[in-house]
mmCIF file of C-alpha atoms in Angstrom:
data_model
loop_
_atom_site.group_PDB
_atom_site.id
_atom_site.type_symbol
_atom_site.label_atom_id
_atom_site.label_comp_id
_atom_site.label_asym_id
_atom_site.label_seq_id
_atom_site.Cartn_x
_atom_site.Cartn_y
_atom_site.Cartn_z
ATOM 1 C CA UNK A 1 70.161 135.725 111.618
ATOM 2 C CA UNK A 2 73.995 136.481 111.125
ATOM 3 C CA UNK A 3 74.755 138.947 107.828
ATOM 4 C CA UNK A 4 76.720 137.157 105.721
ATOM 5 C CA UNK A 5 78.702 138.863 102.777
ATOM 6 C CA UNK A 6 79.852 136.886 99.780
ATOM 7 C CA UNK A 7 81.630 137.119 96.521
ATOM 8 C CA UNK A 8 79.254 136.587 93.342
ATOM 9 C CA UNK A 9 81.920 134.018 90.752
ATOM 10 C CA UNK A 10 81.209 135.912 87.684
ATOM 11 C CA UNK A 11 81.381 132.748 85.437
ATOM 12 C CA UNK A 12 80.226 134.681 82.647
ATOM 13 C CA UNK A 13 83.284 136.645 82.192
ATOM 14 C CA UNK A 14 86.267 134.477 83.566
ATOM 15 C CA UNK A 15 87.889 130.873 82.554
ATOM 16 C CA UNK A 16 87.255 128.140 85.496
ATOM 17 C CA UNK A 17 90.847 128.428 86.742
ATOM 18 C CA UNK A 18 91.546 132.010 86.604
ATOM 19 C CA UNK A 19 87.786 132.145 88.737
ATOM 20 C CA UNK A 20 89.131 129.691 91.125
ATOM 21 C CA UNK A 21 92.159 131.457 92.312
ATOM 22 C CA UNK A 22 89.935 134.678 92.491
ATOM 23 C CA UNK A 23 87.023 133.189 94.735
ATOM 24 C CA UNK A 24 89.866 131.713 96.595
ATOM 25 C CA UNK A 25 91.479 134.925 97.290
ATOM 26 C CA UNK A 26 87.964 136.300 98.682
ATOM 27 C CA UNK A 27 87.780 133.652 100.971
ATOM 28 C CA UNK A 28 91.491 134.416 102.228
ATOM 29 C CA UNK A 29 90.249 138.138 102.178
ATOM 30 C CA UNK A 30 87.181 137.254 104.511
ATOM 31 C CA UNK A 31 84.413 136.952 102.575
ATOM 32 C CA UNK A 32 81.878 134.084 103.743
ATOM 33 C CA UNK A 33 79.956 133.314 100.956
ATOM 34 C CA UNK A 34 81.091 132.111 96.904
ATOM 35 C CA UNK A 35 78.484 132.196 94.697
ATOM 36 C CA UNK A 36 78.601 131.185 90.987
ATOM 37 C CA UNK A 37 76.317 131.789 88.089
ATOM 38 C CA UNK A 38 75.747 128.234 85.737
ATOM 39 C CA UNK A 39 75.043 129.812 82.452
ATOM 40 C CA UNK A 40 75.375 127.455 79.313
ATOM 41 C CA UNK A 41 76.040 130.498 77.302
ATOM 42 C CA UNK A 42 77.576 133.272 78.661
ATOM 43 C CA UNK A 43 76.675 137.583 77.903
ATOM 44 C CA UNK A 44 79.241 138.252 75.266
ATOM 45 C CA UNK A 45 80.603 135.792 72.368
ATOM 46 C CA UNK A 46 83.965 137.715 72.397
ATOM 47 C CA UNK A 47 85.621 137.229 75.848
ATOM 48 C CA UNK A 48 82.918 135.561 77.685
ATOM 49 C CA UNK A 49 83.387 132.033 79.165
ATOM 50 C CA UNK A 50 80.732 129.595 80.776
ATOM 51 C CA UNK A 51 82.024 126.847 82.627
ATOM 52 C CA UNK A 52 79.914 124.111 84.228
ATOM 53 C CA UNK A 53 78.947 125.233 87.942
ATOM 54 C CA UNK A 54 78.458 121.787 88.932
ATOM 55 C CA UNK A 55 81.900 120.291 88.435
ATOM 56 C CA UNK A 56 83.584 124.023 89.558
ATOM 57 C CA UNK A 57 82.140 123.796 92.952
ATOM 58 C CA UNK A 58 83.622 120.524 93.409
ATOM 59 C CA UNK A 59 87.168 122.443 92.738
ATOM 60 C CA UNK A 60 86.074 124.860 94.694
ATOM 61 C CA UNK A 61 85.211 122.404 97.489
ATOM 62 C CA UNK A 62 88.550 121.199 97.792
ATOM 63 C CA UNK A 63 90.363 124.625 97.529
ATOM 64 C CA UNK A 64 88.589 126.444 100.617
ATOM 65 C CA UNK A 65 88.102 125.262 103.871
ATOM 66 C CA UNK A 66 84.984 127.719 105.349
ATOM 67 C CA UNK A 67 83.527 129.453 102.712
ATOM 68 C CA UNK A 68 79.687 128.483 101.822
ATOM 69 C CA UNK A 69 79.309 127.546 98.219
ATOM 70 C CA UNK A 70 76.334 127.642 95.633
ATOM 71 C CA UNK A 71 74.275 128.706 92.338
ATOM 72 C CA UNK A 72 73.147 131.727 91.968
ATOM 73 C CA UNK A 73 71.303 130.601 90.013
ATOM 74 C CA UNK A 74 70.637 127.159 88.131
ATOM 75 C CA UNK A 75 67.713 126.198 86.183
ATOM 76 C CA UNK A 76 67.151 122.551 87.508
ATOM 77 C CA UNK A 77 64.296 122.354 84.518
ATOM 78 C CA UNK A 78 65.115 122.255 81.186
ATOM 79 C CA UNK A 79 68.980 121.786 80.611
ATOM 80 C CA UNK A 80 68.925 119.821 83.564
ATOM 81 C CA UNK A 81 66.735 116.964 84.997
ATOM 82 C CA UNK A 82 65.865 117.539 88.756
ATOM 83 C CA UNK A 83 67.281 114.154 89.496
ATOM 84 C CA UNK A 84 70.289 114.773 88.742
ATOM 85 C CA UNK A 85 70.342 118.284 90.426
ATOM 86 C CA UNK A 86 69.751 116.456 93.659
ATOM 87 C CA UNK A 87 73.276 113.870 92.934
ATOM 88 C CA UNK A 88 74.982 116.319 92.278
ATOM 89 C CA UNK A 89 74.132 118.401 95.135
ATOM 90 C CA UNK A 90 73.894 115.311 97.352
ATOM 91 C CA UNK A 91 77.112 114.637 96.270
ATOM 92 C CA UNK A 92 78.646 118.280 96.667
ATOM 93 C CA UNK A 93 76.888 118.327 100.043
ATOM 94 C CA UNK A 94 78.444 115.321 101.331
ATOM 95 C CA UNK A 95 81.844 116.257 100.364
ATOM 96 C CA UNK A 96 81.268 119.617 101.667
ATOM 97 C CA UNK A 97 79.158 119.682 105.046
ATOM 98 C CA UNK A 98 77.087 122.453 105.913
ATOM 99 C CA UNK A 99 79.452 124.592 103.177
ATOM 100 C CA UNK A 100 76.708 123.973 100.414
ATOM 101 C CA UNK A 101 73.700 125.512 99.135
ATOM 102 C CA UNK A 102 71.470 125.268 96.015
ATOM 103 C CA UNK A 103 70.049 128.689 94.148
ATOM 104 C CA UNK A 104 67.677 128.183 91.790
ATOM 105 C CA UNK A 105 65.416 129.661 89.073
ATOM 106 C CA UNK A 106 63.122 129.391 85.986
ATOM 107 C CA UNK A 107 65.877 129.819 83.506
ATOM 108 C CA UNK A 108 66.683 132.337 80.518
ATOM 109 C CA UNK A 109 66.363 131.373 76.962
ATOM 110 C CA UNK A 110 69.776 132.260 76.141
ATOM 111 C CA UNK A 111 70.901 129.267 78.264
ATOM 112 C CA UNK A 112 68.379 126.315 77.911
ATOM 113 C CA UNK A 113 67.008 126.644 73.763
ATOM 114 C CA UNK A 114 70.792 126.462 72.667
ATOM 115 C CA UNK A 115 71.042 123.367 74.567
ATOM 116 C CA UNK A 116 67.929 121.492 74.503
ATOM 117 C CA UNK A 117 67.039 122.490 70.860
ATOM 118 C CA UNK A 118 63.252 123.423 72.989
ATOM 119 C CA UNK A 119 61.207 125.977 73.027
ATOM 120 C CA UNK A 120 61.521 128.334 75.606
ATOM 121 C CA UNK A 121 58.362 128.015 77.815
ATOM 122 C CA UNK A 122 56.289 130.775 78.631
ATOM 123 C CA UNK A 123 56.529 132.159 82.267
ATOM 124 C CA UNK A 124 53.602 130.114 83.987
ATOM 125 C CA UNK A 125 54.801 127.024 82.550
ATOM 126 C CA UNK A 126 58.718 127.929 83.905
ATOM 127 C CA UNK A 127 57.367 128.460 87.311
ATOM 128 C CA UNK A 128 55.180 125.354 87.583
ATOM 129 C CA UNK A 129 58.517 123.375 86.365
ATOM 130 C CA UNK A 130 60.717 124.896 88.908
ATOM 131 C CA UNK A 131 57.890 124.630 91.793
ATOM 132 C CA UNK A 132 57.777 120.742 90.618
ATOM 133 C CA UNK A 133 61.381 120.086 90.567
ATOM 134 C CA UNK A 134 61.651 121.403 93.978
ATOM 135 C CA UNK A 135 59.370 118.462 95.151
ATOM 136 C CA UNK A 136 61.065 116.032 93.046
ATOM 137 C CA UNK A 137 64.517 116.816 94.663
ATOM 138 C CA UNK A 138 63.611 117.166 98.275
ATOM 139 C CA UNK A 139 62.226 113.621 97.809
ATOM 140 C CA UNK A 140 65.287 112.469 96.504
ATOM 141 C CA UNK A 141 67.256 113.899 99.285
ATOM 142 C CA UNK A 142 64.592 112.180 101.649
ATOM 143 C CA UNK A 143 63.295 108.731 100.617
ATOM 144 C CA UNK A 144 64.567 105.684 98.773
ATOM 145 C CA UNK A 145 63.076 104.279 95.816
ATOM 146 C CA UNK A 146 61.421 107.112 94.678
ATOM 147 C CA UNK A 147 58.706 106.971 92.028
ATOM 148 C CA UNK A 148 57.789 109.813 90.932
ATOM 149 C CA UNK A 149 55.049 110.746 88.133
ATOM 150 C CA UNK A 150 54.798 114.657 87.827
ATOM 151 C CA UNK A 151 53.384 116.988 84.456
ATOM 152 C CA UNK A 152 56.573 117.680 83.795
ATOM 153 C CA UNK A 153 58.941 115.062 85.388
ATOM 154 C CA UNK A 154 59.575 111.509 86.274
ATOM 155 C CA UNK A 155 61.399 108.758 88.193
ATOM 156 C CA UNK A 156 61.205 105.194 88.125
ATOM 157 C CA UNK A 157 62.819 103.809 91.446
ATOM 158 C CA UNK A 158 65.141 106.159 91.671
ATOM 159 C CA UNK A 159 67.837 106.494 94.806
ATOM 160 C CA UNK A 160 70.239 109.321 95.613
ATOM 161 C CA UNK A 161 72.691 106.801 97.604
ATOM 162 C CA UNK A 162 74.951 109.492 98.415
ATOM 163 C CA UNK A 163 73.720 112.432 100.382
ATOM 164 C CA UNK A 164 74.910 114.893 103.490
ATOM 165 C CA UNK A 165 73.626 114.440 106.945
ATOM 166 C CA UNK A 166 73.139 118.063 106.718
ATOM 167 C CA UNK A 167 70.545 118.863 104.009
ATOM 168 C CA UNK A 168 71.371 121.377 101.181
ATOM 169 C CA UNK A 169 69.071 124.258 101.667
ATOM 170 C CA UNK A 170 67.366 125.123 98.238
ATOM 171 C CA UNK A 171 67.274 129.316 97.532
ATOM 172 C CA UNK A 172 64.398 130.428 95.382
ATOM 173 C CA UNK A 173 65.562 132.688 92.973
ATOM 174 C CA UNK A 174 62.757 135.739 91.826
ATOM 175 C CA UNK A 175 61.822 138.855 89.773
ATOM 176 C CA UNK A 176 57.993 138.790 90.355
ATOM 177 C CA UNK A 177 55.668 138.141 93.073
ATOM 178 C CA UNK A 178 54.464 135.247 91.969
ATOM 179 C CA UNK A 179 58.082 133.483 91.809
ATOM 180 C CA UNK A 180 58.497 135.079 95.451
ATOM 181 C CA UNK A 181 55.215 133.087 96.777
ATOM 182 C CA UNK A 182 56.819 129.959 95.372
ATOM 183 C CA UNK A 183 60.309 130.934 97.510
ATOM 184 C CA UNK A 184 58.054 131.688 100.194
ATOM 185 C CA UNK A 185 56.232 128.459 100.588
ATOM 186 C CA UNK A 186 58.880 126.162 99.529
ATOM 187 C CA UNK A 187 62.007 127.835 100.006
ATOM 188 C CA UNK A 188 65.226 127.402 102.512
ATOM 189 C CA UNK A 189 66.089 130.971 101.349
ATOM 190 C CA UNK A 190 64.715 133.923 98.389
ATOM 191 C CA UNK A 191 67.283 135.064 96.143
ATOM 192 C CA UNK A 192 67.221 138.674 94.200
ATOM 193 C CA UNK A 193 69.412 141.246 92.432
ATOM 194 C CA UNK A 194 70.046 144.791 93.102
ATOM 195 C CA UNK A 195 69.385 148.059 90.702
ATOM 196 C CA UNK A 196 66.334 147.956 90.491
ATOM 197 C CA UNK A 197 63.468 150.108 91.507
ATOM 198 C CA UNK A 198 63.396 150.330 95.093
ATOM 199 C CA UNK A 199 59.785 149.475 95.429
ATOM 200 C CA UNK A 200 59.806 146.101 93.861
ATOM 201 C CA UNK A 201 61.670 144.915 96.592
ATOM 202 C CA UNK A 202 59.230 145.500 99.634
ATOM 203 C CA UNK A 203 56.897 144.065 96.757
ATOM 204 C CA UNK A 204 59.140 140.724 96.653
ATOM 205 C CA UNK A 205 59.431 140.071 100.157
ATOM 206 C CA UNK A 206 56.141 141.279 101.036
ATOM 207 C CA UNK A 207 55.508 138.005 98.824
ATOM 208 C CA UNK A 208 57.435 135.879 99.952
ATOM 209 C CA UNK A 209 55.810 136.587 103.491
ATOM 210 C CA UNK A 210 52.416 135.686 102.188
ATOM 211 C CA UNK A 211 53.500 132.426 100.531
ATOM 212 C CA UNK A 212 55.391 131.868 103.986
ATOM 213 C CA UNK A 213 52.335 132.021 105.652
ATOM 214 C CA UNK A 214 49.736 130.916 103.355
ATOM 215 C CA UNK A 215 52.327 127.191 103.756
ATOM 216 C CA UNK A 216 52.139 127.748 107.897
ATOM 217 C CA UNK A 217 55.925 128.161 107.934
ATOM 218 C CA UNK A 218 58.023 130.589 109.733
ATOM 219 C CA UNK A 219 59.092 133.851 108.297
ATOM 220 C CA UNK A 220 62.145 134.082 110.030
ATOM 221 C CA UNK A 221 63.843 130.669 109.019
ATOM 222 C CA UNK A 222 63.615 132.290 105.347
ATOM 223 C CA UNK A 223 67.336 133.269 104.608
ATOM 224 C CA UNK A 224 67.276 136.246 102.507
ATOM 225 C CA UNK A 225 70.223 136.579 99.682
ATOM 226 C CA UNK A 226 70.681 139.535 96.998
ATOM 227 C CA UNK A 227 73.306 139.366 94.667
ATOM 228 C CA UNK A 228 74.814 143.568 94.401
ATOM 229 C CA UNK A 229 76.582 144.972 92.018
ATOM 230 C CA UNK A 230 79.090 147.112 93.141
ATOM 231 C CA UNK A 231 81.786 149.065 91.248
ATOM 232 C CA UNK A 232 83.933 150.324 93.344
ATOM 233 C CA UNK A 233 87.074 151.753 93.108
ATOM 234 C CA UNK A 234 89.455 154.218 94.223
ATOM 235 C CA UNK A 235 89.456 155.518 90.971
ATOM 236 C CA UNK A 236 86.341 156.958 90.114
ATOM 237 C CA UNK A 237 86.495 156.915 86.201
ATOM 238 C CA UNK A 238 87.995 153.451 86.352
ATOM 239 C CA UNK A 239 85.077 152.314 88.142
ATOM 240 C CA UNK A 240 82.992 153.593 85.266
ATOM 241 C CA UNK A 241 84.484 151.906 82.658
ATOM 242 C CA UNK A 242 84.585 148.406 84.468
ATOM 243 C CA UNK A 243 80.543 148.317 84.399
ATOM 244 C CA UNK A 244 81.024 148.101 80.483
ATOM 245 C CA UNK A 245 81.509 144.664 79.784
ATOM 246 C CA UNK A 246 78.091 143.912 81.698
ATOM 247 C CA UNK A 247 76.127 146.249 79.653
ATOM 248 C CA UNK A 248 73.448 143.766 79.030
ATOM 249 C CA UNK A 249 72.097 143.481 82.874
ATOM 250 C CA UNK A 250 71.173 146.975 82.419
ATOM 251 C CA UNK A 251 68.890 146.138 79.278
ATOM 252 C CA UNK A 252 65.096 146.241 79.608
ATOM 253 C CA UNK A 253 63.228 142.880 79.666
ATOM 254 C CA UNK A 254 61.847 143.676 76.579
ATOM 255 C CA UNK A 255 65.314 144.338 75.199
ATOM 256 C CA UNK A 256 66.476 141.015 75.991
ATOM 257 C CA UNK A 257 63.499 138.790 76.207
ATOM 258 C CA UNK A 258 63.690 135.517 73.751
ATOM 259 C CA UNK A 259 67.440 136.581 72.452
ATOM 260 C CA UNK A 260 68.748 132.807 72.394
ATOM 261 C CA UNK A 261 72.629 133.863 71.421
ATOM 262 C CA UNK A 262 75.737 135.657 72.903
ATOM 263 C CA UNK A 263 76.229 137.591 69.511
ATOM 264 C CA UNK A 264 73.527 139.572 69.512
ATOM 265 C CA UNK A 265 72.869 139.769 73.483
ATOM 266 C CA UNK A 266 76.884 141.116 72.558
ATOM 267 C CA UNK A 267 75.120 143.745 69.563
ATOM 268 C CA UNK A 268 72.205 145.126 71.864
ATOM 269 C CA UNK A 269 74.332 145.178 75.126
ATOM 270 C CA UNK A 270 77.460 147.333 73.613
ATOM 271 C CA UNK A 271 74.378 149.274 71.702
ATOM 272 C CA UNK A 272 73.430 150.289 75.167
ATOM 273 C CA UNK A 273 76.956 150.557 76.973
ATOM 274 C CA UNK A 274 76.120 154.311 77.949
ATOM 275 C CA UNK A 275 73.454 152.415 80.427
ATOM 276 C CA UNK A 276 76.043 149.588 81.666
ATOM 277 C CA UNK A 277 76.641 151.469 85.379
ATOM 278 C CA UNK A 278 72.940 151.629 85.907
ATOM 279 C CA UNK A 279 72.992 148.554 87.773
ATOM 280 C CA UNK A 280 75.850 149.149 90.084
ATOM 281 C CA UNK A 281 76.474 150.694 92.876
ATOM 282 C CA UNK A 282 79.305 152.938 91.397
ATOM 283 C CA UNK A 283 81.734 154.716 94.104
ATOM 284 C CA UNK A 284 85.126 155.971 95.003
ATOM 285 C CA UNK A 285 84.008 156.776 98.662
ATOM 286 C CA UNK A 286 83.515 153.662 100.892
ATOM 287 C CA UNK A 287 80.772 155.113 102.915
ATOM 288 C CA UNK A 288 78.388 155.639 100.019
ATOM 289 C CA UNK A 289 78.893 152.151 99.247
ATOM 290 C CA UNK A 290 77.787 151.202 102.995
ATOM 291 C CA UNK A 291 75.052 153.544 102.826
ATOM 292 C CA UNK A 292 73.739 152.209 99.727
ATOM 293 C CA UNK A 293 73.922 148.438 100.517
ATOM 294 C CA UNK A 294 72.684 149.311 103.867
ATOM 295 C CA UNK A 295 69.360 150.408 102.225
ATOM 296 C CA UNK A 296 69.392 146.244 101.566
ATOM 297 C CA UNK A 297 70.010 145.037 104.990
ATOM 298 C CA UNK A 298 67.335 147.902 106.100
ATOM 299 C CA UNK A 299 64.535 145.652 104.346
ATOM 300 C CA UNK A 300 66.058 142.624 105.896
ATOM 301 C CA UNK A 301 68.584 141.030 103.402
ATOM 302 C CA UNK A 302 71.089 138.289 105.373
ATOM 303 C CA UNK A 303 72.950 137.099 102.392
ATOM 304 C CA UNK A 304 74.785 139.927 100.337
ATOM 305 C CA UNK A 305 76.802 138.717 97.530
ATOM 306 C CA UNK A 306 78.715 141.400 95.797
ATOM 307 C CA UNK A 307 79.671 141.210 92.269
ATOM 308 C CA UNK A 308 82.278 143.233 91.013
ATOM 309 C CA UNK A 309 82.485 143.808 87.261
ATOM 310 C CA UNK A 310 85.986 144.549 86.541
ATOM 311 C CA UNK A 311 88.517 142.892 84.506
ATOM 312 C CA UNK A 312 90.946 143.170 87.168
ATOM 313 C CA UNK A 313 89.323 140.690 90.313
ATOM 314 C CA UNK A 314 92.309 141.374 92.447
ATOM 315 C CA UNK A 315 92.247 145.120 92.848
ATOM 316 C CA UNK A 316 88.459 144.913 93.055
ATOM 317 C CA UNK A 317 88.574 142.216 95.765
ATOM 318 C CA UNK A 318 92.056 144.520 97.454
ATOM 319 C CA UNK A 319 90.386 147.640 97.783
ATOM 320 C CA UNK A 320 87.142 146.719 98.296
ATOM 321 C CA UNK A 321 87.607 144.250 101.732
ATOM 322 C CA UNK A 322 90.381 146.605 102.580
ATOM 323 C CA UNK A 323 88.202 149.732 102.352
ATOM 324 C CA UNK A 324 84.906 148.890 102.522
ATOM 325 C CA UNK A 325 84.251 145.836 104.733
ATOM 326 C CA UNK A 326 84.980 146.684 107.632
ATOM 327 C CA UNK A 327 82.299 149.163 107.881
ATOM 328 C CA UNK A 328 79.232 147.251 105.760
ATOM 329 C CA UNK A 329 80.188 144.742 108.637
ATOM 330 C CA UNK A 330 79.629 147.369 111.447
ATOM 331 C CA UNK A 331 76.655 148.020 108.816
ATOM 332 C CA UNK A 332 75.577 144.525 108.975
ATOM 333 C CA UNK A 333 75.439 144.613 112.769
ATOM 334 C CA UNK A 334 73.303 147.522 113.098
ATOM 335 C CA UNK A 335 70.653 146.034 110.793
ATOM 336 C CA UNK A 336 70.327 142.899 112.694
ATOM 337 C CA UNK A 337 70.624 143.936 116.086
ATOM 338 C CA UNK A 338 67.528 146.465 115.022
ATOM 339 C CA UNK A 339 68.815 149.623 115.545
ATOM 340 C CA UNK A 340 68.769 151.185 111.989
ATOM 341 C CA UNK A 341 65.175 153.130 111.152
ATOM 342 C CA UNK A 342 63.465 149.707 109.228
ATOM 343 C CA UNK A 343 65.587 147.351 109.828
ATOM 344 C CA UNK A 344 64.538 143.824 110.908
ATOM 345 C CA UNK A 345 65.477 142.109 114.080
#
């Protein structure tokens, strides 16, 4: 499969217009892939923004003209019914041919208790919704009148009336193995993030590759997308300091497990800001950068969507297609033509 490298819409930090104009720019800069984050709440009170993915993409839509555009990630559980995940991806589709696809995962507390006024379910119960709502939705997308009667959701008659003739491939997003079977066996594509211990990543896809074939499907139609965070900038110290603001991806899961709102994810994150480059791939030299994704595209990835944490988009988006792009796509061929030690063909 083709490496494609995208631009992760950090929806968390910027207002809808200002995030526009930037995911624009990547596209005019290259890039092949927008992806947005649909958070209800965002990381930070002070600064942070979280505008509705849904209705952006449909901007988005209409301001590029080749880029492919999608979640990474929504929670089509709890905030949302799957029903209306699947119009308004029908509808995003159909406006959009072939440019669209639909990331999804089990959802974080700080997004769907503020909203719902629920309880935040327990893992098992998060993955049997999502693995549910993936049925519900690709019946939608298929049949007419559906009726639907599921332990966590259901339709009475209900008809998606506008849809694409090319269907919206769904991306699984997962941590754990057991959300990777589920991507496996129902998935168009797997989703991930970067930064994390090396191992847990031949652990994920060695999952997904059971749940592929314990479902008789084929490996290799799988699309494979990791969202990596990358700080890089010709100035080394500036590239430091731009991790800051996302100080609370680098907290622990027990650290930020059940915290429901932005002012106190704000209070542990800053708390921790010495930690905030820990996730990123933090560089002033170009080829470390390539060496380090390639470690990614070595275990197979297709789909890399890099996420820049600075303030300043522009500059990040300048120097790093100007500097760096080039060779990750030189990279990128390596890997898939199967000439790198481990890498897939």
């Amino acid at each position: 499969m083709t490496v494609r490298i995208g631009y992760k819409a950090s929806a968390e930090q910027f207002a809808p217009r200002e995030l526009l104009e930037f995911s624009v720019e990547a596209e005019e800069r290259g890039l092949d892939l927008v992806a947005i984050s649909d958070h209800f709440q965002p990381w930070r009170h002070h600064g942070g923004h979280a505008p509705s993915a849904l209705t952006w993409l449909g901007a988005l839509g209409q301001a590029t003209n080749r880029a492919v555009l999608g979640t990474s990630v929504l929670t089509p559980t709890l905030r949302y019914h799957p029903s209306i995940v699947a119009q308004a991806f029908g509808t995003l589709g159909a406006l959009n041919p072939g440019r669209v696809f639909l990331g999804i995962g089990s959802g974080e507390a700080m997004n769907e208790t503020p909203a719902t006024g629920l309880e935040f379910p327990g893992p098992k119960e998060r993955r049997l919704r999502l693995a549910e709502s993936i049925a519900l939705i690709r019946q939608l997308w298929t049949e007419e009148r559906v009726t639907f009667k599921g332990d966590y959701y259901e339709t009475s008659n209900a008809t998606i009336y506008d849809r694409p003739d090319v269907p919206v491939p769904i991306f699984v997003a997962a941590s754990g193995p057991l959300a990777a079977k589920l991507a496996g066996r129902v998935g168009d594509g797997f989703i991930c993030t970067s930064g994390k211990d090396p191992a847990l990543y031949t652990t994920l896809l060695d999952n997904v590759a059971e749940g592929a074939t314990a479902a008789g499907r084929d490996l290799s139609a799988i699309r494979r997308m990791i969202e990596i965070k990358v700080s890089y900038d010709r100035d080394l110290d500036y590239a430091y300091r731009a991790c800051h603001w996302w100080a609370a991806l680098a907290l622990t899961s027990d650290q930020k497990t059940g915290i429901e709102d932005p002012l106190e994810m704000e209070r542990v994150a800053d708390a921790n800001a010495d930690k905030a480059h820990t996730r990123f791939i933090v560089s002033n030299d170009p080829q470390e950068v390539v060496d380090r994704i390639g470690t990614y595209l070595d275990l197979g990835f297709q789909d890399l969507v890099i996420h820049g944490p600075g303030a300043d988009q522009r500059r990040f988006l300048a120097q790093f297609t100007d500097d760096v792009l080039p060779a990750l796509r030189d990279r990128a061929k390596l890997a898939t033509a199967g000439t790198d030690p481990g890498a897939e063909s």
